[in-house]
Amino acid sequence: LKHYVLIVFLTISSAAFASPNQDVFVAVGRDDPAGLRKALNAGADLNGWSQHQETALTLSLRLGSQRVLKALMAFRELDINRANGAGETPLMLAAIQAEAVWLRRLLLRGAYVNHPGWTALHYACSHNKAGGLDIVKTLLDQHAYIDTLSPNGTTPLMMAAGYSTLEVVQHLLEAGADPRLTNEQGLSASDFASKAGKSDVVKLLTQSR
């Protein structure tokens, strides 16, 4: 959080010297759709990276810049699947921020649910925010691979066991997630839950094997 507050501060503070591309991110930080349109009219790249390797769309989702998000989504040229420098897609960020409305809008625009590496389903299972279960259900309804593997072999069920709610874990199990899988460190979903001190999740996972 401190990192991205600093990004916004540095971006806004340098506005007087900004190029049109930089002005896009100033507008995102201020949640200023008029400033966004002005920068784009001056030739800014709608899908370009900031100096911190964010796109306007990924940063808007991260910061919750609702008015800029609405303005961005009106552009046909917007690349819905353009990832930031960390490999995070807009759909992944909508999932981890529990932004159900924007997640559905991204899906309607053709956001990729499945791709190699960390996915939106992993991200949806990595928090216990209100609405997280509905986001998991939406992604599964859109044919998200339930046992998709991260680069180190971690599944969404493992993430949910360690970081999400009992309800999300239960839904994943009912949808067919495999509790017997282990990642490259040899950790199972039950191990994730145990490390997090979640005895109710450990019990559920043990009963499901």
mmCIF file of C-alpha atoms in Angstrom:
data_model
loop_
_atom_site.group_PDB
_atom_site.id
_atom_site.type_symbol
_atom_site.label_atom_id
_atom_site.label_comp_id
_atom_site.label_asym_id
_atom_site.label_seq_id
_atom_site.Cartn_x
_atom_site.Cartn_y
_atom_site.Cartn_z
ATOM 1 C CA LEU A 1 0.000 0.000 0.000
ATOM 2 C CA LYS A 2 2.782 2.436 0.943
ATOM 3 C CA HIS A 3 4.499 1.617 -2.353
ATOM 4 C CA TYR A 4 1.474 2.613 -4.408
ATOM 5 C CA VAL A 5 0.742 5.712 -2.307
ATOM 6 C CA LEU A 6 4.313 6.766 -3.139
ATOM 7 C CA ILE A 7 3.705 6.043 -6.828
ATOM 8 C CA VAL A 8 0.649 8.306 -6.829
ATOM 9 C CA PHE A 9 2.492 11.053 -4.916
ATOM 10 C CA LEU A 10 5.483 11.025 -7.246
ATOM 11 C CA THR A 11 3.251 10.925 -10.305
ATOM 12 C CA ILE A 12 1.124 13.864 -9.206
ATOM 13 C CA SER A 13 4.054 15.915 -7.927
ATOM 14 C CA SER A 14 5.783 15.667 -11.310
ATOM 15 C CA ALA A 15 2.717 16.804 -13.250
ATOM 16 C CA ALA A 16 4.256 20.136 -14.269
ATOM 17 C CA PHE A 17 6.980 18.300 -16.173
ATOM 18 C CA ALA A 18 4.850 15.440 -17.463
ATOM 19 C CA SER A 19 4.556 14.198 -21.015
ATOM 20 C CA PRO A 20 1.120 13.160 -22.321
ATOM 21 C CA ASN A 21 1.912 9.568 -21.331
ATOM 22 C CA GLN A 22 2.779 10.644 -17.794
ATOM 23 C CA ASP A 23 -0.340 12.807 -17.683
ATOM 24 C CA VAL A 24 -2.429 9.655 -18.073
ATOM 25 C CA PHE A 25 -1.139 8.356 -14.755
ATOM 26 C CA VAL A 26 -1.529 11.730 -13.073
ATOM 27 C CA ALA A 27 -5.191 11.548 -14.105
ATOM 28 C CA VAL A 28 -5.487 8.016 -12.755
ATOM 29 C CA GLY A 29 -4.035 9.063 -9.397
ATOM 30 C CA ARG A 30 -6.474 11.964 -9.190
ATOM 31 C CA ASP A 31 -9.384 9.923 -10.564
ATOM 32 C CA ASP A 32 -9.753 12.650 -13.168
ATOM 33 C CA PRO A 33 -11.458 11.479 -16.391
ATOM 34 C CA ALA A 34 -11.190 14.927 -17.977
ATOM 35 C CA GLY A 35 -7.433 14.890 -17.436
ATOM 36 C CA LEU A 36 -7.292 11.406 -18.918
ATOM 37 C CA ARG A 37 -9.087 12.490 -22.080
ATOM 38 C CA LYS A 38 -6.876 15.569 -22.383
ATOM 39 C CA ALA A 39 -3.734 13.419 -22.198
ATOM 40 C CA LEU A 40 -5.093 10.970 -24.759
ATOM 41 C CA ASN A 41 -6.056 13.813 -27.098
ATOM 42 C CA ALA A 42 -2.471 15.048 -26.784
ATOM 43 C CA GLY A 43 -1.201 11.704 -28.071
ATOM 44 C CA ALA A 44 -0.744 9.574 -24.975
ATOM 45 C CA ASP A 45 -0.679 5.784 -25.384
ATOM 46 C CA LEU A 46 -3.894 4.366 -23.918
ATOM 47 C CA ASN A 47 -2.230 1.002 -23.233
ATOM 48 C CA GLY A 48 1.279 2.154 -22.353
ATOM 49 C CA TRP A 49 3.193 1.434 -19.168
ATOM 50 C CA SER A 50 4.031 4.016 -16.553
ATOM 51 C CA GLN A 51 7.601 4.313 -15.271
ATOM 52 C CA HIS A 52 6.489 1.876 -12.560
ATOM 53 C CA GLN A 53 5.266 -0.619 -15.195
ATOM 54 C CA GLU A 54 1.550 -0.160 -14.633
ATOM 55 C CA THR A 55 -1.036 0.456 -17.331
ATOM 56 C CA ALA A 56 -3.743 3.045 -16.819
ATOM 57 C CA LEU A 57 -6.245 0.211 -16.424
ATOM 58 C CA THR A 58 -4.241 -1.861 -13.935
ATOM 59 C CA LEU A 59 -3.381 1.184 -11.820
ATOM 60 C CA SER A 60 -6.986 2.394 -11.871
ATOM 61 C CA LEU A 61 -8.150 -0.971 -10.584
ATOM 62 C CA ARG A 62 -5.445 -1.068 -7.929
ATOM 63 C CA LEU A 63 -6.282 2.444 -6.704
ATOM 64 C CA GLY A 64 -10.050 2.135 -7.123
ATOM 65 C CA SER A 65 -10.235 5.165 -9.460
ATOM 66 C CA GLN A 66 -13.849 4.584 -10.378
ATOM 67 C CA ARG A 67 -14.452 7.583 -12.651
ATOM 68 C CA VAL A 68 -11.301 6.940 -14.655
ATOM 69 C CA LEU A 69 -12.209 3.255 -14.920
ATOM 70 C CA LYS A 70 -15.549 4.186 -16.442
ATOM 71 C CA ALA A 71 -13.829 6.506 -18.903
ATOM 72 C CA LEU A 72 -11.202 3.921 -19.857
ATOM 73 C CA MET A 73 -13.761 1.209 -20.491
ATOM 74 C CA ALA A 74 -15.479 3.433 -23.044
ATOM 75 C CA PHE A 75 -12.475 3.149 -25.405
ATOM 76 C CA ARG A 76 -12.610 0.298 -27.931
ATOM 77 C CA GLU A 77 -8.827 0.475 -28.235
ATOM 78 C CA LEU A 78 -8.346 -0.410 -24.565
ATOM 79 C CA ASP A 79 -6.360 -3.644 -24.213
ATOM 80 C CA ILE A 80 -8.373 -5.544 -21.625
ATOM 81 C CA ASN A 81 -5.672 -8.191 -21.196
ATOM 82 C CA ARG A 82 -2.574 -5.965 -21.064
ATOM 83 C CA ALA A 83 -0.643 -7.000 -17.939
ATOM 84 C CA ASN A 84 1.535 -4.786 -15.784
ATOM 85 C CA GLY A 85 5.224 -5.420 -15.200
ATOM 86 C CA ALA A 86 4.444 -7.944 -12.470
ATOM 87 C CA GLY A 87 2.372 -10.010 -14.899
ATOM 88 C CA GLU A 88 -0.911 -8.978 -13.284
ATOM 89 C CA THR A 89 -3.819 -8.602 -15.685
ATOM 90 C CA PRO A 90 -6.739 -6.245 -15.087
ATOM 91 C CA LEU A 91 -8.953 -9.265 -14.355
ATOM 92 C CA MET A 92 -6.520 -10.466 -11.686
ATOM 93 C CA LEU A 93 -6.560 -7.049 -10.003
ATOM 94 C CA ALA A 94 -10.349 -6.830 -10.140
ATOM 95 C CA ALA A 95 -10.442 -10.258 -8.469
ATOM 96 C CA ILE A 96 -8.083 -9.384 -5.627
ATOM 97 C CA GLN A 97 -9.764 -6.025 -5.051
ATOM 98 C CA ALA A 98 -13.182 -7.748 -4.940
ATOM 99 C CA GLU A 99 -14.392 -5.397 -7.681
ATOM 100 C CA ALA A 100 -17.266 -7.576 -8.848
ATOM 101 C CA VAL A 101 -18.801 -4.994 -11.184
ATOM 102 C CA TRP A 102 -15.547 -4.298 -13.013
ATOM 103 C CA LEU A 103 -14.667 -7.986 -13.075
ATOM 104 C CA ARG A 104 -17.907 -8.741 -14.914
ATOM 105 C CA ARG A 105 -17.389 -5.832 -17.294
ATOM 106 C CA LEU A 106 -13.899 -7.043 -18.092
ATOM 107 C CA LEU A 107 -15.252 -10.525 -18.776
ATOM 108 C CA LEU A 108 -17.869 -9.073 -21.111
ATOM 109 C CA ARG A 109 -15.082 -7.273 -22.978
ATOM 110 C CA GLY A 110 -13.186 -10.539 -23.454
ATOM 111 C CA ALA A 111 -10.788 -10.730 -20.517
ATOM 112 C CA TYR A 112 -8.846 -13.996 -20.441
ATOM 113 C CA VAL A 113 -9.829 -16.185 -17.492
ATOM 114 C CA ASN A 114 -7.183 -18.839 -18.124
ATOM 115 C CA HIS A 115 -3.521 -18.303 -18.963
ATOM 116 C CA PRO A 116 -0.168 -19.668 -17.735
ATOM 117 C CA GLY A 117 1.025 -18.653 -14.280
ATOM 118 C CA TRP A 118 -0.945 -16.848 -11.603
ATOM 119 C CA THR A 119 -4.555 -16.300 -12.621
ATOM 120 C CA ALA A 120 -7.608 -14.324 -11.576
ATOM 121 C CA LEU A 121 -8.881 -17.391 -9.717
ATOM 122 C CA HIS A 122 -5.679 -17.530 -7.645
ATOM 123 C CA TYR A 123 -6.115 -13.842 -6.850
ATOM 124 C CA ALA A 124 -9.798 -14.239 -6.002
ATOM 125 C CA CYS A 125 -8.831 -16.933 -3.493
ATOM 126 C CA SER A 126 -6.051 -14.909 -1.867
ATOM 127 C CA HIS A 127 -8.200 -12.644 0.345
ATOM 128 C CA ASN A 128 -11.266 -12.733 2.595
ATOM 129 C CA LYS A 129 -12.926 -9.506 1.480
ATOM 130 C CA ALA A 130 -16.698 -9.251 1.270
ATOM 131 C CA GLY A 131 -17.937 -10.522 -2.078
ATOM 132 C CA GLY A 132 -14.984 -12.832 -2.602
ATOM 133 C CA LEU A 133 -17.137 -15.940 -2.892
ATOM 134 C CA ASP A 134 -19.261 -14.366 -5.625
ATOM 135 C CA ILE A 135 -16.132 -13.512 -7.592
ATOM 136 C CA VAL A 136 -14.885 -17.092 -7.292
ATOM 137 C CA LYS A 137 -18.266 -18.348 -8.485
ATOM 138 C CA THR A 138 -18.254 -15.933 -11.423
ATOM 139 C CA LEU A 139 -14.803 -17.055 -12.547
ATOM 140 C CA LEU A 140 -15.725 -20.731 -12.273
ATOM 141 C CA ASP A 141 -18.910 -20.044 -14.253
ATOM 142 C CA GLN A 142 -16.599 -18.614 -16.924
ATOM 143 C CA HIS A 143 -14.695 -21.934 -17.013
ATOM 144 C CA ALA A 144 -11.691 -20.956 -14.918
ATOM 145 C CA TYR A 145 -9.461 -24.032 -14.495
ATOM 146 C CA ILE A 146 -10.136 -25.004 -10.908
ATOM 147 C CA ASP A 147 -6.757 -26.664 -10.284
ATOM 148 C CA THR A 148 -4.696 -24.251 -12.357
ATOM 149 C CA LEU A 149 -1.064 -24.098 -11.224
ATOM 150 C CA SER A 150 0.969 -21.020 -10.394
ATOM 151 C CA PRO A 151 4.658 -20.967 -11.385
ATOM 152 C CA ASN A 152 5.483 -22.811 -8.143
ATOM 153 C CA GLY A 153 2.601 -25.273 -8.436
ATOM 154 C CA THR A 154 0.192 -23.549 -6.062
ATOM 155 C CA THR A 155 -3.519 -24.054 -6.753
ATOM 156 C CA PRO A 156 -6.433 -21.710 -6.013
ATOM 157 C CA LEU A 157 -7.579 -24.147 -3.318
ATOM 158 C CA MET A 158 -4.232 -23.787 -1.541
ATOM 159 C CA MET A 159 -4.555 -19.996 -1.672
ATOM 160 C CA ALA A 160 -8.115 -20.150 -0.376
ATOM 161 C CA ALA A 161 -7.129 -22.512 2.437
ATOM 162 C CA GLY A 162 -4.462 -20.102 3.628
ATOM 163 C CA TYR A 163 -6.008 -16.722 2.927
ATOM 164 C CA SER A 164 -9.728 -16.858 2.126
ATOM 165 C CA THR A 165 -12.848 -18.099 3.923
ATOM 166 C CA LEU A 166 -14.228 -21.505 4.798
ATOM 167 C CA GLU A 167 -17.095 -20.843 2.388
ATOM 168 C CA VAL A 168 -14.723 -20.287 -0.536
ATOM 169 C CA VAL A 169 -12.798 -23.465 0.301
ATOM 170 C CA GLN A 170 -16.024 -25.433 0.542
ATOM 171 C CA HIS A 171 -17.279 -24.094 -2.780
ATOM 172 C CA LEU A 172 -14.022 -24.996 -4.528
ATOM 173 C CA LEU A 173 -14.195 -28.519 -3.132
ATOM 174 C CA GLU A 174 -17.815 -28.899 -4.235
ATOM 175 C CA ALA A 175 -16.807 -27.667 -7.693
ATOM 176 C CA GLY A 176 -14.145 -30.379 -7.953
ATOM 177 C CA ALA A 177 -10.892 -28.899 -6.619
ATOM 178 C CA ASP A 178 -8.384 -31.592 -5.651
ATOM 179 C CA PRO A 179 -7.222 -31.283 -1.991
ATOM 180 C CA ARG A 180 -4.491 -33.909 -2.509
ATOM 181 C CA LEU A 181 -2.322 -31.773 -4.772
ATOM 182 C CA THR A 182 0.938 -30.317 -3.483
ATOM 183 C CA ASN A 183 3.087 -27.475 -4.751
ATOM 184 C CA GLU A 184 6.833 -27.437 -5.411
ATOM 185 C CA GLN A 185 7.505 -27.029 -1.695
ATOM 186 C CA GLY A 186 5.449 -30.144 -0.998
ATOM 187 C CA LEU A 187 2.667 -28.147 0.655
ATOM 188 C CA SER A 188 -0.979 -29.141 0.293
ATOM 189 C CA ALA A 189 -4.071 -27.024 0.832
ATOM 190 C CA SER A 190 -4.298 -28.522 4.311
ATOM 191 C CA ASP A 191 -0.742 -27.367 5.034
ATOM 192 C CA PHE A 192 -1.644 -23.824 3.966
ATOM 193 C CA ALA A 193 -4.632 -23.866 6.317
ATOM 194 C CA SER A 194 -2.584 -25.313 9.170
ATOM 195 C CA LYS A 195 0.093 -22.634 8.804
ATOM 196 C CA ALA A 196 -2.676 -20.005 8.952
ATOM 197 C CA GLY A 197 -4.131 -21.551 12.114
ATOM 198 C CA LYS A 198 -7.439 -22.368 10.419
ATOM 199 C CA SER A 199 -8.485 -25.600 12.114
ATOM 200 C CA ASP A 200 -11.990 -25.574 10.594
ATOM 201 C CA VAL A 201 -10.503 -25.474 7.077
ATOM 202 C CA VAL A 202 -8.028 -28.244 7.942
ATOM 203 C CA LYS A 203 -10.914 -30.400 9.142
ATOM 204 C CA LEU A 204 -12.934 -29.757 5.984
ATOM 205 C CA LEU A 205 -9.998 -30.552 3.722
ATOM 206 C CA THR A 206 -9.146 -33.720 5.634
ATOM 207 C CA GLN A 207 -12.719 -34.946 5.316
ATOM 208 C CA SER A 208 -12.666 -34.233 1.571
ATOM 209 C CA ARG A 209 -9.642 -36.364 0.708
#
